[in-house]
Amino acid sequence: DTGVSQNPRHKITKRGQNVTFRCDPISEHNRLYWYRQTLGQGPEFLTYFQNEAQLEKSRLLSDRFSAERPKGSFSTLEIQRTEQGDSAMYLCASSSSPRDPSYEQYFGPGTRLTVT
Amino acid sequence: GQQLNQSPQSMFIQEGEDVSMNCTSSSIFNTWLWYKQDPGEGPVLLIALYKAGELTSNGRLTAQFGITRKDSFLNISASIPSDVGIYFCAGPHPNRDDKIIFGKGTRLHILP
């Protein structure tokens, strides 16, 4: 399978706990994106990486959120001191550089987080 | 902020019917993307459009890049049960082509 993979697919945690999600992009893609999606909404941009460099962070990404892509391959998204409002689907996507003819983003299956 | 408006929000159709949905923006877009999302899964790219007026097909799906560059349309012909899901339009932010903006989706229901 050469698509984007995410782990875990589901996570239930208690308020105040820390959680970490992992994303493995398509191997030849140098850009990796994190999105959050709540019920009835489209995906909302959180942050993205080009190779190992984090190029932008959305205002949605509070200081409890941190993302890394240490070797320019897989990425992790950590949420510290989770709150019930963090409950959502967290989606990862990857793409090639926008200087290429196409830069469509390919999504993983997502990690559904439930904070109780 | 920049928004993409999708219409309709939801639709209920009979199997075999054709479907039309659209997406509009107040700003010009240089690329339009159409995704489909099944419950509990990530969005899957259906069609990408790069030129105003472009008409592109993918099986029973046809999408068009509006001449004004502010809208796009997706048509599904002869709908089947597996077409059920949420269809999102998306496009690069007008000022930041490395960010993708999504509409809120059109939810398609097929009546038995």
mmCIF file of C-alpha atoms in Angstrom:
data_model
loop_
_atom_site.group_PDB
_atom_site.id
_atom_site.type_symbol
_atom_site.label_atom_id
_atom_site.label_comp_id
_atom_site.label_asym_id
_atom_site.label_seq_id
_atom_site.Cartn_x
_atom_site.Cartn_y
_atom_site.Cartn_z
ATOM 1 C CA ASP A 1 0.000 0.000 0.000
ATOM 2 C CA THR A 2 1.624 3.258 -1.098
ATOM 3 C CA GLY A 3 -1.022 5.651 0.223
ATOM 4 C CA VAL A 4 -0.950 7.889 3.281
ATOM 5 C CA SER A 5 -1.310 5.953 6.519
ATOM 6 C CA GLN A 6 -2.250 7.188 9.982
ATOM 7 C CA ASN A 7 -2.104 5.580 13.383
ATOM 8 C CA PRO A 8 -4.033 5.014 15.490
ATOM 9 C CA ARG A 9 -7.357 5.127 13.664
ATOM 10 C CA HIS A 10 -9.250 5.789 16.859
ATOM 11 C CA LYS A 11 -8.189 7.206 20.203
ATOM 12 C CA ILE A 12 -10.286 7.684 23.307
ATOM 13 C CA THR A 13 -8.650 9.605 26.102
ATOM 14 C CA LYS A 14 -9.583 11.357 29.282
ATOM 15 C CA ARG A 15 -9.465 15.109 29.556
ATOM 16 C CA GLY A 16 -6.040 16.299 30.585
ATOM 17 C CA GLN A 17 -4.119 13.412 29.053
ATOM 18 C CA ASN A 18 -1.573 13.783 26.260
ATOM 19 C CA VAL A 19 -2.030 12.030 22.925
ATOM 20 C CA THR A 20 0.229 11.545 19.918
ATOM 21 C CA PHE A 21 -0.757 10.642 16.386
ATOM 22 C CA ARG A 22 1.467 9.453 13.564
ATOM 23 C CA CYS A 23 1.264 10.013 9.826
ATOM 24 C CA ASP A 24 3.292 8.267 7.130
ATOM 25 C CA PRO A 25 2.985 10.155 3.827
ATOM 26 C CA ILE A 26 3.367 8.885 0.288
ATOM 27 C CA SER A 27 7.096 8.276 0.052
ATOM 28 C CA GLU A 28 7.937 10.619 -2.818
ATOM 29 C CA HIS A 29 5.892 13.528 -1.449
ATOM 30 C CA ASN A 30 7.853 16.279 0.243
ATOM 31 C CA ARG A 31 4.886 18.160 1.698
ATOM 32 C CA LEU A 32 2.861 16.911 4.651
ATOM 33 C CA TYR A 33 -0.233 18.575 6.065
ATOM 34 C CA TRP A 34 -2.309 18.189 9.195
ATOM 35 C CA TYR A 35 -6.011 19.072 9.248
ATOM 36 C CA ARG A 36 -8.773 18.881 11.804
ATOM 37 C CA GLN A 37 -12.315 18.033 10.837
ATOM 38 C CA THR A 38 -15.379 18.347 13.041
ATOM 39 C CA LEU A 39 -18.861 17.111 12.285
ATOM 40 C CA GLY A 40 -20.518 18.868 9.387
ATOM 41 C CA GLN A 41 -17.401 20.754 8.366
ATOM 42 C CA GLY A 42 -14.712 20.366 5.786
ATOM 43 C CA PRO A 43 -11.119 19.784 6.842
ATOM 44 C CA GLU A 44 -9.490 22.824 8.468
ATOM 45 C CA PHE A 45 -5.794 23.440 7.978
ATOM 46 C CA LEU A 46 -3.586 23.117 11.070
ATOM 47 C CA THR A 47 0.010 23.041 9.879
ATOM 48 C CA TYR A 48 2.270 21.775 7.147
ATOM 49 C CA PHE A 49 5.834 20.706 6.494
ATOM 50 C CA GLN A 50 8.053 20.849 3.484
ATOM 51 C CA ASN A 51 10.552 18.096 4.111
ATOM 52 C CA GLU A 52 11.463 18.540 7.793
ATOM 53 C CA ALA A 53 10.693 22.262 7.973
ATOM 54 C CA GLN A 54 7.410 23.355 9.511
ATOM 55 C CA LEU A 55 6.382 26.247 7.271
ATOM 56 C CA GLU A 56 3.114 27.405 8.733
ATOM 57 C CA LYS A 57 0.879 26.945 11.715
ATOM 58 C CA SER A 58 -2.773 27.911 11.810
ATOM 59 C CA ARG A 59 -4.211 30.016 14.593
ATOM 60 C CA LEU A 60 -6.300 26.919 15.315
ATOM 61 C CA LEU A 61 -3.113 25.287 16.566
ATOM 62 C CA SER A 62 -2.900 26.345 20.199
ATOM 63 C CA ASP A 63 0.271 25.995 22.250
ATOM 64 C CA ARG A 64 -0.990 22.613 23.444
ATOM 65 C CA PHE A 65 -0.473 21.276 19.929
ATOM 66 C CA SER A 66 2.917 20.437 18.475
ATOM 67 C CA ALA A 67 3.890 18.710 15.266
ATOM 68 C CA GLU A 68 7.196 17.323 14.114
ATOM 69 C CA ARG A 69 8.654 15.751 11.023
ATOM 70 C CA PRO A 70 12.197 15.062 12.185
ATOM 71 C CA LYS A 71 13.605 13.289 9.140
ATOM 72 C CA GLY A 72 11.300 14.664 6.490
ATOM 73 C CA SER A 73 9.390 11.389 6.299
ATOM 74 C CA PHE A 74 6.738 10.515 8.907
ATOM 75 C CA SER A 75 5.188 13.167 11.132
ATOM 76 C CA THR A 76 3.700 13.207 14.619
ATOM 77 C CA LEU A 77 1.029 15.478 16.040
ATOM 78 C CA GLU A 78 0.904 15.752 19.820
ATOM 79 C CA ILE A 79 -1.871 17.305 21.854
ATOM 80 C CA GLN A 80 -1.048 18.027 25.468
ATOM 81 C CA ARG A 81 -3.609 18.384 28.246
ATOM 82 C CA THR A 82 -6.460 17.390 25.971
ATOM 83 C CA GLU A 83 -9.800 19.157 26.257
ATOM 84 C CA GLN A 84 -13.224 17.987 25.158
ATOM 85 C CA GLY A 85 -13.141 20.557 22.361
ATOM 86 C CA ASP A 86 -10.194 18.690 20.865
ATOM 87 C CA SER A 87 -12.509 15.824 19.919
ATOM 88 C CA ALA A 88 -12.397 15.638 16.131
ATOM 89 C CA MET A 89 -11.010 13.716 13.194
ATOM 90 C CA TYR A 90 -7.352 14.556 12.612
ATOM 91 C CA LEU A 91 -6.384 14.118 8.990
ATOM 92 C CA CYS A 92 -2.968 13.969 7.421
ATOM 93 C CA ALA A 93 -2.325 14.624 3.748
ATOM 94 C CA SER A 94 0.723 14.710 1.520
ATOM 95 C CA SER A 95 1.542 16.280 -1.802
ATOM 96 C CA SER A 96 4.401 17.095 -4.112
ATOM 97 C CA SER A 97 5.711 20.633 -4.404
ATOM 98 C CA PRO A 98 3.286 23.198 -5.853
ATOM 99 C CA ARG A 99 5.890 24.006 -8.457
ATOM 100 C CA ASP A 100 5.089 20.645 -10.008
ATOM 101 C CA PRO A 101 2.240 20.614 -12.553
ATOM 102 C CA SER A 102 -0.108 19.172 -10.000
ATOM 103 C CA TYR A 103 -0.253 19.555 -6.271
ATOM 104 C CA GLU A 104 -3.318 17.697 -5.250
ATOM 105 C CA GLN A 105 -3.265 16.539 -1.665
ATOM 106 C CA TYR A 106 -3.802 12.888 -0.845
ATOM 107 C CA PHE A 107 -5.349 12.149 2.497
ATOM 108 C CA GLY A 108 -4.905 9.390 5.004
ATOM 109 C CA PRO A 109 -7.847 7.672 6.718
ATOM 110 C CA GLY A 110 -7.634 9.959 9.728
ATOM 111 C CA THR A 111 -7.410 9.500 13.483
ATOM 112 C CA ARG A 112 -10.650 10.034 15.333
ATOM 113 C CA LEU A 113 -10.026 11.488 18.771
ATOM 114 C CA THR A 114 -12.643 11.369 21.495
ATOM 115 C CA VAL A 115 -11.890 13.215 24.723
ATOM 116 C CA THR A 116 -14.109 12.186 27.613
ATOM 117 C CA GLY B 1 -11.558 34.524 5.933
ATOM 118 C CA GLN B 2 -11.703 32.994 2.500
ATOM 119 C CA GLN B 3 -14.646 30.630 2.084
ATOM 120 C CA LEU B 4 -15.933 28.184 -0.442
ATOM 121 C CA ASN B 5 -19.701 27.888 -0.518
ATOM 122 C CA GLN B 6 -21.151 24.559 -1.568
ATOM 123 C CA SER B 7 -24.687 23.986 -2.699
ATOM 124 C CA PRO B 8 -26.794 22.150 -1.879
ATOM 125 C CA GLN B 9 -25.803 21.198 1.661
ATOM 126 C CA SER B 10 -27.502 17.854 1.218
ATOM 127 C CA MET B 11 -29.525 16.061 -1.384
ATOM 128 C CA PHE B 12 -31.758 13.014 -1.471
ATOM 129 C CA ILE B 13 -32.091 11.267 -4.805
ATOM 130 C CA GLN B 14 -33.282 8.004 -6.263
ATOM 131 C CA GLU B 15 -30.756 5.486 -7.508
ATOM 132 C CA GLY B 16 -30.142 6.055 -11.206
ATOM 133 C CA GLU B 17 -30.739 9.796 -11.111
ATOM 134 C CA ASP B 18 -28.162 12.343 -12.168
ATOM 135 C CA VAL B 19 -26.682 14.664 -9.544
ATOM 136 C CA SER B 20 -25.430 18.229 -9.822
ATOM 137 C CA MET B 21 -23.687 20.262 -7.167
ATOM 138 C CA ASN B 22 -21.649 23.435 -7.209
ATOM 139 C CA CYS B 23 -19.077 25.442 -5.366
ATOM 140 C CA THR B 24 -18.622 29.210 -5.422
ATOM 141 C CA SER B 25 -16.079 31.644 -4.101
ATOM 142 C CA SER B 26 -15.837 35.402 -3.809
ATOM 143 C CA SER B 27 -12.245 35.199 -5.032
ATOM 144 C CA ILE B 28 -10.671 33.824 -8.171
ATOM 145 C CA PHE B 29 -9.222 30.339 -7.904
ATOM 146 C CA ASN B 30 -6.578 28.917 -10.215
ATOM 147 C CA THR B 31 -7.283 25.311 -9.290
ATOM 148 C CA TRP B 32 -10.389 23.458 -8.222
ATOM 149 C CA LEU B 33 -10.329 20.099 -6.510
ATOM 150 C CA TRP B 34 -13.222 17.771 -5.813
ATOM 151 C CA TYR B 35 -12.996 15.186 -3.041
ATOM 152 C CA LYS B 36 -15.369 12.520 -1.741
ATOM 153 C CA GLN B 37 -15.386 11.381 1.866
ATOM 154 C CA ASP B 38 -16.978 8.203 3.137
ATOM 155 C CA PRO B 39 -17.963 7.943 6.811
ATOM 156 C CA GLY B 40 -14.954 7.426 9.055
ATOM 157 C CA GLU B 41 -12.461 7.821 6.218
ATOM 158 C CA GLY B 42 -10.292 10.575 4.806
ATOM 159 C CA PRO B 43 -11.281 12.513 1.671
ATOM 160 C CA VAL B 44 -10.384 10.905 -1.648
ATOM 161 C CA LEU B 45 -9.430 13.085 -4.594
ATOM 162 C CA LEU B 46 -11.870 12.663 -7.491
ATOM 163 C CA ILE B 47 -11.016 15.360 -10.012
ATOM 164 C CA ALA B 48 -8.567 18.264 -10.293
ATOM 165 C CA LEU B 49 -9.186 21.218 -12.617
ATOM 166 C CA TYR B 50 -6.509 23.698 -13.691
ATOM 167 C CA LYS B 51 -7.903 25.876 -16.490
ATOM 168 C CA ALA B 52 -10.959 28.092 -16.704
ATOM 169 C CA GLY B 53 -13.614 26.377 -18.767
ATOM 170 C CA GLU B 54 -11.956 22.980 -18.376
ATOM 171 C CA LEU B 55 -14.302 20.001 -18.339
ATOM 172 C CA THR B 56 -12.863 16.789 -16.910
ATOM 173 C CA SER B 57 -14.431 13.385 -16.425
ATOM 174 C CA ASN B 58 -13.642 10.480 -14.152
ATOM 175 C CA GLY B 59 -16.009 7.638 -14.975
ATOM 176 C CA ARG B 60 -19.540 8.809 -14.204
ATOM 177 C CA LEU B 61 -18.232 12.017 -12.647
ATOM 178 C CA THR B 62 -17.745 15.216 -14.601
ATOM 179 C CA ALA B 63 -16.422 18.464 -13.177
ATOM 180 C CA GLN B 64 -16.120 21.886 -14.740
ATOM 181 C CA PHE B 65 -13.928 24.875 -13.925
ATOM 182 C CA GLY B 66 -16.191 27.929 -14.243
ATOM 183 C CA ILE B 67 -15.343 30.604 -16.791
ATOM 184 C CA THR B 68 -15.376 33.308 -14.119
ATOM 185 C CA ARG B 69 -12.820 31.262 -12.110
ATOM 186 C CA LYS B 70 -15.072 31.753 -9.100
ATOM 187 C CA ASP B 71 -17.071 28.578 -9.357
ATOM 188 C CA SER B 72 -16.930 24.896 -10.176
ATOM 189 C CA PHE B 73 -19.511 22.204 -10.774
ATOM 190 C CA LEU B 74 -19.605 18.456 -10.194
ATOM 191 C CA ASN B 75 -22.059 16.160 -11.922
ATOM 192 C CA ILE B 76 -22.632 12.478 -11.255
ATOM 193 C CA SER B 77 -24.549 10.526 -13.834
ATOM 194 C CA ALA B 78 -26.714 7.460 -13.150
ATOM 195 C CA SER B 79 -26.081 7.445 -9.400
ATOM 196 C CA ILE B 80 -25.451 4.151 -7.605
ATOM 197 C CA PRO B 81 -25.514 3.324 -3.889
ATOM 198 C CA SER B 82 -21.738 3.652 -3.471
ATOM 199 C CA ASP B 83 -21.979 7.312 -4.501
ATOM 200 C CA VAL B 84 -23.342 8.053 -1.030
ATOM 201 C CA GLY B 85 -21.005 10.288 0.930
ATOM 202 C CA ILE B 86 -19.890 13.874 1.331
ATOM 203 C CA TYR B 87 -18.461 15.744 -1.641
ATOM 204 C CA PHE B 88 -16.067 18.589 -0.922
ATOM 205 C CA CYS B 89 -14.764 21.220 -3.250
ATOM 206 C CA ALA B 90 -11.362 22.642 -2.436
ATOM 207 C CA GLY B 91 -8.778 24.945 -3.854
ATOM 208 C CA PRO B 92 -5.522 26.656 -3.038
ATOM 209 C CA HIS B 93 -5.926 29.836 -1.017
ATOM 210 C CA PRO B 94 -5.834 32.725 -3.515
ATOM 211 C CA ASN B 95 -2.832 34.313 -1.807
ATOM 212 C CA ARG B 96 -1.141 31.178 -0.539
ATOM 213 C CA ASP B 97 -1.099 28.330 -3.019
ATOM 214 C CA ASP B 98 0.450 26.028 -0.460
ATOM 215 C CA LYS B 99 -2.752 26.095 1.638
ATOM 216 C CA ILE B 100 -5.906 24.308 0.589
ATOM 217 C CA ILE B 101 -9.334 25.611 1.557
ATOM 218 C CA PHE B 102 -12.315 23.269 1.738
ATOM 219 C CA GLY B 103 -16.004 23.916 1.445
ATOM 220 C CA LYS B 104 -18.403 22.466 3.996
ATOM 221 C CA GLY B 105 -19.471 19.702 1.664
ATOM 222 C CA THR B 106 -22.573 18.393 -0.067
ATOM 223 C CA ARG B 107 -23.958 15.273 1.569
ATOM 224 C CA LEU B 108 -25.470 12.870 -0.949
ATOM 225 C CA HIS B 109 -28.147 10.397 0.145
ATOM 226 C CA ILE B 110 -29.592 7.763 -2.185
ATOM 227 C CA LEU B 111 -33.085 6.547 -1.460
ATOM 228 C CA PRO B 112 -33.776 2.835 -1.860
#
